[in-house]
Amino acid sequence: MLSSVLAILVSIGAMAQGHHDRHHKKHDSDHVKHHYASSGKRNLSNKVYHVTEADSIQKQKMKPAVDRASKRLESLRLSYQKQERRVLDSLGLQVKPYLKEEQLKKLNDWKDKTGK
């Protein structure tokens, strides 16, 4: 059961990130990061409470664990983004000799959108 809940939490975090990325492309990154941190926690808790059909007493008791999971998922997301950024930066350096200036600019623009 615990592994099922953890799997749900991870997939919810990924879904929330995907939705967030599509919805907030035009906002500056600081605002987006702050919004995600607060809305991601809220979305996770709401989803867990909905899936489990928890009553108000159960929600209160579950809240510390859900909050810890939210923080952990956020930490994992940030770590993944840093790793993703390093891989994309490396790719850019490796393919740079083969690209024209305009192609390189397009790659860098895409990389900036993807690696946030």
Short mmCIF file of N, CA, C and O in Angstrom, two decimals:
data_model
loop_
_atom_site.label_atom_id
_atom_site.label_comp_id
_atom_site.label_asym_id
_atom_site.label_seq_id
_atom_site.Cartn_x
_atom_site.Cartn_y
_atom_site.Cartn_z
N MET A 1 0.83 -1.19 0.00
CA MET A 1 0.00 0.00 0.00
C MET A 1 0.87 1.25 0.00
O MET A 1 0.62 2.17 -0.76
N LEU A 2 1.90 1.27 0.85
CA LEU A 2 2.78 2.43 0.92
C LEU A 2 3.46 2.67 -0.43
O LEU A 2 3.55 3.80 -0.89
N SER A 3 3.90 1.58 -1.07
CA SER A 3 4.55 1.76 -2.37
C SER A 3 3.57 2.29 -3.41
O SER A 3 3.94 3.08 -4.27
N SER A 4 2.31 1.92 -3.32
CA SER A 4 1.29 2.45 -4.23
C SER A 4 1.10 3.94 -4.02
O SER A 4 1.01 4.71 -4.97
N VAL A 5 1.04 4.36 -2.76
CA VAL A 5 0.88 5.78 -2.45
C VAL A 5 2.09 6.56 -2.95
O VAL A 5 1.96 7.63 -3.55
N LEU A 6 3.30 6.02 -2.74
CA LEU A 6 4.51 6.70 -3.21
C LEU A 6 4.51 6.81 -4.74
O LEU A 6 4.89 7.84 -5.28
N ALA A 7 4.10 5.75 -5.41
CA ALA A 7 4.03 5.79 -6.87
C ALA A 7 3.05 6.87 -7.33
O ALA A 7 3.30 7.60 -8.28
N ILE A 8 1.92 6.97 -6.64
CA ILE A 8 0.93 8.00 -6.96
C ILE A 8 1.53 9.38 -6.74
O ILE A 8 1.38 10.27 -7.57
N LEU A 9 2.24 9.55 -5.64
CA LEU A 9 2.84 10.85 -5.33
C LEU A 9 3.84 11.26 -6.39
O LEU A 9 3.86 12.41 -6.82
N VAL A 10 4.68 10.34 -6.83
CA VAL A 10 5.67 10.65 -7.85
C VAL A 10 4.98 11.02 -9.16
O VAL A 10 5.34 11.99 -9.80
N SER A 11 3.98 10.25 -9.55
CA SER A 11 3.30 10.55 -10.81
C SER A 11 2.53 11.86 -10.73
O SER A 11 2.48 12.61 -11.69
N ILE A 12 1.98 12.17 -9.58
CA ILE A 12 1.27 13.45 -9.41
C ILE A 12 2.26 14.60 -9.53
O ILE A 12 1.97 15.60 -10.19
N GLY A 13 3.42 14.45 -8.93
CA GLY A 13 4.45 15.48 -9.04
C GLY A 13 4.84 15.71 -10.49
O GLY A 13 4.98 16.85 -10.93
N ALA A 14 5.00 14.63 -11.24
CA ALA A 14 5.37 14.76 -12.64
C ALA A 14 4.25 15.41 -13.44
O ALA A 14 4.49 16.27 -14.29
N MET A 15 3.00 15.01 -13.18
CA MET A 15 1.87 15.61 -13.87
C MET A 15 1.74 17.08 -13.54
O MET A 15 1.49 17.91 -14.40
N ALA A 16 1.91 17.40 -12.27
CA ALA A 16 1.81 18.80 -11.86
C ALA A 16 2.88 19.63 -12.55
O ALA A 16 2.62 20.74 -12.99
N GLN A 17 4.09 19.09 -12.66
CA GLN A 17 5.17 19.81 -13.32
C GLN A 17 4.83 20.02 -14.79
O GLN A 17 5.01 21.10 -15.33
N GLY A 18 4.34 18.98 -15.46
CA GLY A 18 3.98 19.10 -16.87
C GLY A 18 2.90 20.13 -17.10
O GLY A 18 2.98 20.96 -18.00
N HIS A 19 1.86 20.10 -16.28
CA HIS A 19 0.78 21.08 -16.39
C HIS A 19 1.31 22.47 -16.13
O HIS A 19 1.00 23.41 -16.84
N HIS A 20 2.13 22.59 -15.13
CA HIS A 20 2.68 23.88 -14.75
C HIS A 20 3.53 24.45 -15.90
O HIS A 20 3.40 25.61 -16.23
N ASP A 21 4.36 23.62 -16.50
CA ASP A 21 5.23 24.10 -17.58
C ASP A 21 4.42 24.63 -18.74
O ASP A 21 4.73 25.68 -19.30
N ARG A 22 3.37 23.93 -19.12
CA ARG A 22 2.56 24.38 -20.25
C ARG A 22 1.79 25.64 -19.90
O ARG A 22 1.60 26.50 -20.74
N HIS A 23 1.33 25.74 -18.68
CA HIS A 23 0.46 26.84 -18.28
C HIS A 23 1.22 28.14 -18.04
O HIS A 23 0.70 29.21 -18.24
N HIS A 24 2.44 28.06 -17.61
CA HIS A 24 3.17 29.25 -17.15
C HIS A 24 4.41 29.59 -17.97
O HIS A 24 5.34 30.17 -17.45
N LYS A 25 4.43 29.26 -19.25
CA LYS A 25 5.62 29.49 -20.06
C LYS A 25 6.06 30.95 -20.08
O LYS A 25 7.24 31.23 -20.11
N LYS A 26 5.12 31.88 -20.05
CA LYS A 26 5.49 33.28 -20.26
C LYS A 26 5.86 34.03 -18.99
O LYS A 26 6.30 35.15 -19.05
N HIS A 27 5.68 33.44 -17.83
CA HIS A 27 6.03 34.11 -16.58
C HIS A 27 7.52 34.03 -16.34
O HIS A 27 8.18 33.11 -16.79
N ASP A 28 8.06 34.98 -15.58
CA ASP A 28 9.49 34.89 -15.29
C ASP A 28 9.75 33.72 -14.35
O ASP A 28 8.88 33.26 -13.63
N SER A 29 10.97 33.21 -14.40
CA SER A 29 11.26 31.94 -13.72
C SER A 29 11.12 32.02 -12.21
O SER A 29 10.72 31.06 -11.58
N ASP A 30 11.46 33.15 -11.58
CA ASP A 30 11.32 33.25 -10.13
C ASP A 30 9.86 33.14 -9.71
O ASP A 30 9.53 32.43 -8.77
N HIS A 31 8.99 33.83 -10.42
CA HIS A 31 7.56 33.76 -10.10
C HIS A 31 7.04 32.33 -10.32
O HIS A 31 6.29 31.81 -9.52
N VAL A 32 7.47 31.72 -11.41
CA VAL A 32 7.02 30.36 -11.72
C VAL A 32 7.48 29.38 -10.65
O VAL A 32 6.71 28.55 -10.20
N LYS A 33 8.74 29.49 -10.22
CA LYS A 33 9.26 28.57 -9.20
C LYS A 33 8.47 28.72 -7.91
O LYS A 33 8.12 27.74 -7.27
N HIS A 34 8.19 29.96 -7.51
CA HIS A 34 7.44 30.19 -6.28
C HIS A 34 6.02 29.64 -6.43
O HIS A 34 5.51 28.97 -5.54
N HIS A 35 5.40 29.90 -7.56
CA HIS A 35 4.04 29.42 -7.79
C HIS A 35 3.99 27.90 -7.78
O HIS A 35 3.12 27.30 -7.19
N TYR A 36 4.97 27.27 -8.43
CA TYR A 36 4.98 25.81 -8.47
C TYR A 36 5.14 25.23 -7.08
O TYR A 36 4.47 24.28 -6.72
N ALA A 37 6.04 25.81 -6.32
CA ALA A 37 6.29 25.27 -4.97
C ALA A 37 5.02 25.30 -4.14
O ALA A 37 4.70 24.34 -3.44
N SER A 38 4.26 26.38 -4.22
CA SER A 38 3.05 26.45 -3.41
C SER A 38 1.90 25.66 -4.04
O SER A 38 1.19 24.95 -3.35
N SER A 39 1.73 25.74 -5.36
CA SER A 39 0.62 25.02 -5.99
C SER A 39 0.90 23.52 -6.05
O SER A 39 -0.01 22.72 -5.96
N GLY A 40 2.17 23.13 -6.20
CA GLY A 40 2.51 21.71 -6.23
C GLY A 40 2.16 21.02 -4.94
O GLY A 40 1.61 19.92 -4.93
N LYS A 41 2.46 21.67 -3.82
CA LYS A 41 2.12 21.11 -2.51
C LYS A 41 0.60 21.00 -2.36
O LYS A 41 0.09 19.99 -1.90
N ARG A 42 -0.09 22.05 -2.77
CA ARG A 42 -1.54 22.06 -2.66
C ARG A 42 -2.15 20.99 -3.55
O ARG A 42 -3.05 20.26 -3.14
N ASN A 43 -1.65 20.87 -4.79
CA ASN A 43 -2.16 19.85 -5.70
C ASN A 43 -1.91 18.45 -5.19
O ASN A 43 -2.77 17.58 -5.30
N LEU A 44 -0.73 18.23 -4.65
CA LEU A 44 -0.40 16.91 -4.13
C LEU A 44 -1.32 16.55 -2.97
O LEU A 44 -1.91 15.47 -2.94
N SER A 45 -1.44 17.45 -2.01
CA SER A 45 -2.29 17.13 -0.86
C SER A 45 -3.74 16.93 -1.29
O SER A 45 -4.39 15.97 -0.86
N ASN A 46 -4.23 17.80 -2.17
CA ASN A 46 -5.61 17.63 -2.64
C ASN A 46 -5.80 16.29 -3.34
O ASN A 46 -6.80 15.61 -3.14
N LYS A 47 -4.83 15.91 -4.15
CA LYS A 47 -4.94 14.64 -4.88
C LYS A 47 -4.90 13.46 -3.92
O LYS A 47 -5.71 12.54 -4.04
N VAL A 48 -3.97 13.48 -2.97
CA VAL A 48 -3.87 12.38 -2.01
C VAL A 48 -5.16 12.28 -1.20
O VAL A 48 -5.70 11.18 -1.01
N TYR A 49 -5.65 13.40 -0.75
CA TYR A 49 -6.88 13.39 0.05
C TYR A 49 -8.07 12.91 -0.79
O TYR A 49 -8.93 12.18 -0.31
N HIS A 50 -8.10 13.30 -2.05
CA HIS A 50 -9.19 12.88 -2.93
C HIS A 50 -9.11 11.37 -3.21
O HIS A 50 -10.11 10.67 -3.11
N VAL A 51 -7.91 10.90 -3.55
CA VAL A 51 -7.73 9.47 -3.87
C VAL A 51 -8.08 8.60 -2.67
O VAL A 51 -8.73 7.57 -2.82
N THR A 52 -7.66 9.04 -1.49
CA THR A 52 -7.91 8.23 -0.29
C THR A 52 -9.28 8.49 0.32
O THR A 52 -9.69 7.78 1.23
N GLU A 53 -9.96 9.53 -0.18
CA GLU A 53 -11.26 9.94 0.38
C GLU A 53 -11.13 10.17 1.89
O GLU A 53 -11.98 9.75 2.68
N ALA A 54 -10.05 10.85 2.26
CA ALA A 54 -9.78 11.10 3.68
C ALA A 54 -10.78 12.09 4.28
O ALA A 54 -11.14 13.07 3.63
N ASP A 55 -11.19 11.81 5.50
CA ASP A 55 -12.05 12.76 6.20
C ASP A 55 -11.17 13.82 6.84
O ASP A 55 -9.94 13.78 6.78
N SER A 56 -11.77 14.81 7.48
CA SER A 56 -11.00 15.94 8.01
C SER A 56 -10.00 15.52 9.09
O SER A 56 -8.88 16.06 9.15
N ILE A 57 -10.34 14.55 9.90
CA ILE A 57 -9.41 14.08 10.94
C ILE A 57 -8.23 13.36 10.29
O ILE A 57 -7.07 13.58 10.67
N GLN A 58 -8.51 12.52 9.30
CA GLN A 58 -7.44 11.82 8.60
C GLN A 58 -6.53 12.82 7.87
O GLN A 58 -5.31 12.68 7.90
N LYS A 59 -7.12 13.82 7.26
CA LYS A 59 -6.33 14.85 6.57
C LYS A 59 -5.37 15.52 7.54
O LYS A 59 -4.19 15.73 7.22
N GLN A 60 -5.88 15.85 8.69
CA GLN A 60 -5.05 16.51 9.70
C GLN A 60 -3.88 15.62 10.12
O GLN A 60 -2.75 16.07 10.24
N LYS A 61 -4.15 14.33 10.29
CA LYS A 61 -3.11 13.40 10.71
C LYS A 61 -2.12 13.11 9.57
O LYS A 61 -0.94 12.89 9.81
N MET A 62 -2.60 13.12 8.35
CA MET A 62 -1.77 12.83 7.19
C MET A 62 -0.92 14.03 6.74
O MET A 62 0.09 13.86 6.07
N LYS A 63 -1.33 15.22 7.11
CA LYS A 63 -0.70 16.44 6.61
C LYS A 63 0.82 16.47 6.76
O LYS A 63 1.52 16.79 5.79
N PRO A 64 1.38 16.13 7.93
CA PRO A 64 2.85 16.17 8.03
C PRO A 64 3.55 15.25 7.01
O PRO A 64 4.55 15.64 6.40
N ALA A 65 3.01 14.06 6.81
CA ALA A 65 3.62 13.12 5.86
C ALA A 65 3.47 13.64 4.43
O ALA A 65 4.42 13.56 3.63
N VAL A 66 2.32 14.19 4.11
CA VAL A 66 2.10 14.73 2.77
C VAL A 66 3.01 15.93 2.53
O VAL A 66 3.61 16.07 1.46
N ASP A 67 3.16 16.78 3.53
CA ASP A 67 4.06 17.94 3.41
C ASP A 67 5.51 17.50 3.20
O ASP A 67 6.22 18.06 2.36
N ARG A 68 5.94 16.48 3.93
CA ARG A 68 7.31 15.97 3.76
C ARG A 68 7.49 15.41 2.34
O ARG A 68 8.51 15.65 1.69
N ALA A 69 6.50 14.67 1.87
CA ALA A 69 6.57 14.11 0.51
C ALA A 69 6.61 15.22 -0.53
O ALA A 69 7.37 15.15 -1.50
N SER A 70 5.84 16.27 -0.32
CA SER A 70 5.84 17.41 -1.24
C SER A 70 7.21 18.05 -1.31
O SER A 70 7.72 18.36 -2.39
N LYS A 71 7.82 18.25 -0.15
CA LYS A 71 9.16 18.85 -0.12
C LYS A 71 10.17 17.96 -0.81
O LYS A 71 11.05 18.43 -1.54
N ARG A 72 10.07 16.67 -0.58
CA ARG A 72 11.01 15.72 -1.19
C ARG A 72 10.84 15.70 -2.71
O ARG A 72 11.82 15.70 -3.45
N LEU A 73 9.59 15.71 -3.17
CA LEU A 73 9.34 15.73 -4.61
C LEU A 73 9.88 17.00 -5.24
O LEU A 73 10.44 16.98 -6.34
N GLU A 74 9.72 18.13 -4.55
CA GLU A 74 10.25 19.39 -5.06
C GLU A 74 11.77 19.32 -5.14
O GLU A 74 12.37 19.76 -6.13
N SER A 75 12.40 18.76 -4.13
CA SER A 75 13.85 18.60 -4.14
C SER A 75 14.30 17.71 -5.30
O SER A 75 15.27 18.02 -5.99
N LEU A 76 13.58 16.63 -5.52
CA LEU A 76 13.91 15.73 -6.63
C LEU A 76 13.73 16.44 -7.97
O LEU A 76 14.55 16.29 -8.88
N ARG A 77 12.67 17.22 -8.08
CA ARG A 77 12.41 17.95 -9.32
C ARG A 77 13.54 18.95 -9.60
O ARG A 77 14.04 19.03 -10.72
N LEU A 78 13.96 19.67 -8.59
CA LEU A 78 15.04 20.64 -8.77
C LEU A 78 16.35 19.95 -9.12
O LEU A 78 17.09 20.41 -9.99
N SER A 79 16.64 18.83 -8.48
CA SER A 79 17.84 18.07 -8.78
C SER A 79 17.81 17.56 -10.22
O SER A 79 18.80 17.65 -10.95
N TYR A 80 16.66 17.05 -10.62
CA TYR A 80 16.51 16.56 -11.99
C TYR A 80 16.72 17.70 -12.99
O TYR A 80 17.40 17.53 -14.00
N GLN A 81 16.15 18.86 -12.70
CA GLN A 81 16.29 19.99 -13.61
C GLN A 81 17.75 20.40 -13.76
O GLN A 81 18.20 20.73 -14.86
N LYS A 82 18.51 20.38 -12.67
CA LYS A 82 19.93 20.72 -12.74
C LYS A 82 20.68 19.70 -13.59
O LYS A 82 21.53 20.07 -14.42
N GLN A 83 20.38 18.43 -13.40
CA GLN A 83 21.04 17.38 -14.18
C GLN A 83 20.66 17.51 -15.66
O GLN A 83 21.51 17.36 -16.55
N GLU A 84 19.38 17.77 -15.90
CA GLU A 84 18.91 17.93 -17.27
C GLU A 84 19.63 19.10 -17.94
O GLU A 84 20.06 19.00 -19.10
N ARG A 85 19.77 20.18 -17.22
CA ARG A 85 20.44 21.37 -17.75
C ARG A 85 21.90 21.04 -18.12
O ARG A 85 22.37 21.44 -19.19
N ARG A 86 22.59 20.30 -17.26
CA ARG A 86 23.98 19.92 -17.55
C ARG A 86 24.07 19.07 -18.82
O ARG A 86 24.97 19.25 -19.65
N VAL A 87 23.15 18.13 -18.96
CA VAL A 87 23.16 17.26 -20.15
C VAL A 87 22.89 18.09 -21.41
O VAL A 87 23.57 17.92 -22.44
N LEU A 88 21.92 18.99 -21.33
CA LEU A 88 21.61 19.81 -22.49
C LEU A 88 22.75 20.78 -22.82
O LEU A 88 23.03 21.02 -24.00
N ASP A 89 23.41 21.32 -21.81
CA ASP A 89 24.57 22.19 -22.04
C ASP A 89 25.68 21.40 -22.74
O ASP A 89 26.32 21.89 -23.67
N SER A 90 25.91 20.19 -22.27
CA SER A 90 26.93 19.33 -22.88
C SER A 90 26.58 19.02 -24.34
O SER A 90 27.44 19.06 -25.22
N LEU A 91 25.32 18.71 -24.58
CA LEU A 91 24.88 18.44 -25.94
C LEU A 91 25.14 19.65 -26.83
O LEU A 91 25.66 19.52 -27.95
N GLY A 92 24.80 20.84 -26.33
CA GLY A 92 25.02 22.06 -27.10
C GLY A 92 26.48 22.24 -27.49
O GLY A 92 26.80 22.60 -28.63
N LEU A 93 27.37 21.98 -26.54
CA LEU A 93 28.81 22.10 -26.83
C LEU A 93 29.27 21.07 -27.86
O LEU A 93 30.11 21.36 -28.72
N GLN A 94 28.72 19.87 -27.77
CA GLN A 94 29.13 18.80 -28.67
C GLN A 94 28.67 19.02 -30.11
O GLN A 94 29.37 18.67 -31.07
N VAL A 95 27.47 19.58 -30.28
CA VAL A 95 26.94 19.75 -31.64
C VAL A 95 27.23 21.14 -32.22
O VAL A 95 27.00 21.37 -33.40
N LYS A 96 27.75 22.03 -31.42
CA LYS A 96 28.03 23.40 -31.86
C LYS A 96 28.86 23.46 -33.15
O LYS A 96 28.54 24.23 -34.06
N PRO A 97 29.92 22.65 -33.29
CA PRO A 97 30.72 22.73 -34.52
C PRO A 97 29.96 22.38 -35.80
O PRO A 97 30.39 22.75 -36.89
N TYR A 98 28.84 21.70 -35.67
CA TYR A 98 28.11 21.24 -36.85
C TYR A 98 26.94 22.15 -37.22
O TYR A 98 26.31 21.93 -38.25
N LEU A 99 26.67 23.15 -36.41
CA LEU A 99 25.49 23.98 -36.62
C LEU A 99 25.86 25.37 -37.12
O LEU A 99 26.90 25.92 -36.76
N LYS A 100 24.96 25.92 -37.92
CA LYS A 100 25.07 27.31 -38.32
C LYS A 100 24.64 28.18 -37.15
O LYS A 100 23.99 27.69 -36.22
N GLU A 101 24.97 29.45 -37.20
CA GLU A 101 24.67 30.37 -36.10
C GLU A 101 23.17 30.38 -35.75
O GLU A 101 22.80 30.32 -34.58
N GLU A 102 22.32 30.44 -36.77
CA GLU A 102 20.87 30.47 -36.53
C GLU A 102 20.38 29.16 -35.91
O GLU A 102 19.51 29.16 -35.04
N GLN A 103 20.94 28.05 -36.35
CA GLN A 103 20.57 26.76 -35.77
C GLN A 103 20.99 26.69 -34.31
O GLN A 103 20.24 26.18 -33.47
N LEU A 104 22.17 27.18 -34.02
CA LEU A 104 22.66 27.18 -32.64
C LEU A 104 21.78 28.06 -31.76
O LEU A 104 21.46 27.71 -30.63
N LYS A 105 21.36 29.20 -32.29
CA LYS A 105 20.46 30.08 -31.54
C LYS A 105 19.14 29.37 -31.25
O LYS A 105 18.63 29.43 -30.13
N LYS A 106 18.59 28.68 -32.23
CA LYS A 106 17.34 27.93 -32.02
C LYS A 106 17.52 26.85 -30.96
O LYS A 106 16.65 26.66 -30.11
N LEU A 107 18.64 26.16 -31.02
CA LEU A 107 18.91 25.11 -30.03
C LEU A 107 19.00 25.73 -28.63
O LEU A 107 18.41 25.21 -27.68
N ASN A 108 19.71 26.84 -28.51
CA ASN A 108 19.86 27.49 -27.21
C ASN A 108 18.53 28.03 -26.69
O ASN A 108 18.26 27.95 -25.49
N ASP A 109 17.72 28.58 -27.58
CA ASP A 109 16.40 29.06 -27.17
C ASP A 109 15.54 27.91 -26.66
O ASP A 109 14.88 28.01 -25.62
N TRP A 110 15.57 26.79 -27.37
CA TRP A 110 14.81 25.61 -26.95
C TRP A 110 15.34 25.09 -25.62
O TRP A 110 14.58 24.76 -24.72
N LYS A 111 16.66 25.05 -25.50
CA LYS A 111 17.30 24.57 -24.28
C LYS A 111 16.91 25.44 -23.09
O LYS A 111 16.64 24.93 -22.01
N ASP A 112 16.85 26.76 -23.29
CA ASP A 112 16.45 27.65 -22.21
C ASP A 112 15.02 27.39 -21.77
O ASP A 112 14.69 27.45 -20.59
N LYS A 113 14.13 27.09 -22.71
CA LYS A 113 12.73 26.79 -22.35
C LYS A 113 12.61 25.45 -21.66
O LYS A 113 11.84 25.28 -20.72
N THR A 114 13.37 24.48 -22.14
CA THR A 114 13.28 23.11 -21.62
C THR A 114 13.93 22.96 -20.25
O THR A 114 13.41 22.27 -19.39
N GLY A 115 15.05 23.62 -20.04
CA GLY A 115 15.84 23.38 -18.84
C GLY A 115 15.50 24.23 -17.65
O GLY A 115 16.25 24.29 -16.70
N LYS A 116 14.35 24.87 -17.62
CA LYS A 116 13.99 25.72 -16.48
C LYS A 116 13.61 24.90 -15.29
O LYS A 116 13.14 23.84 -15.32
#
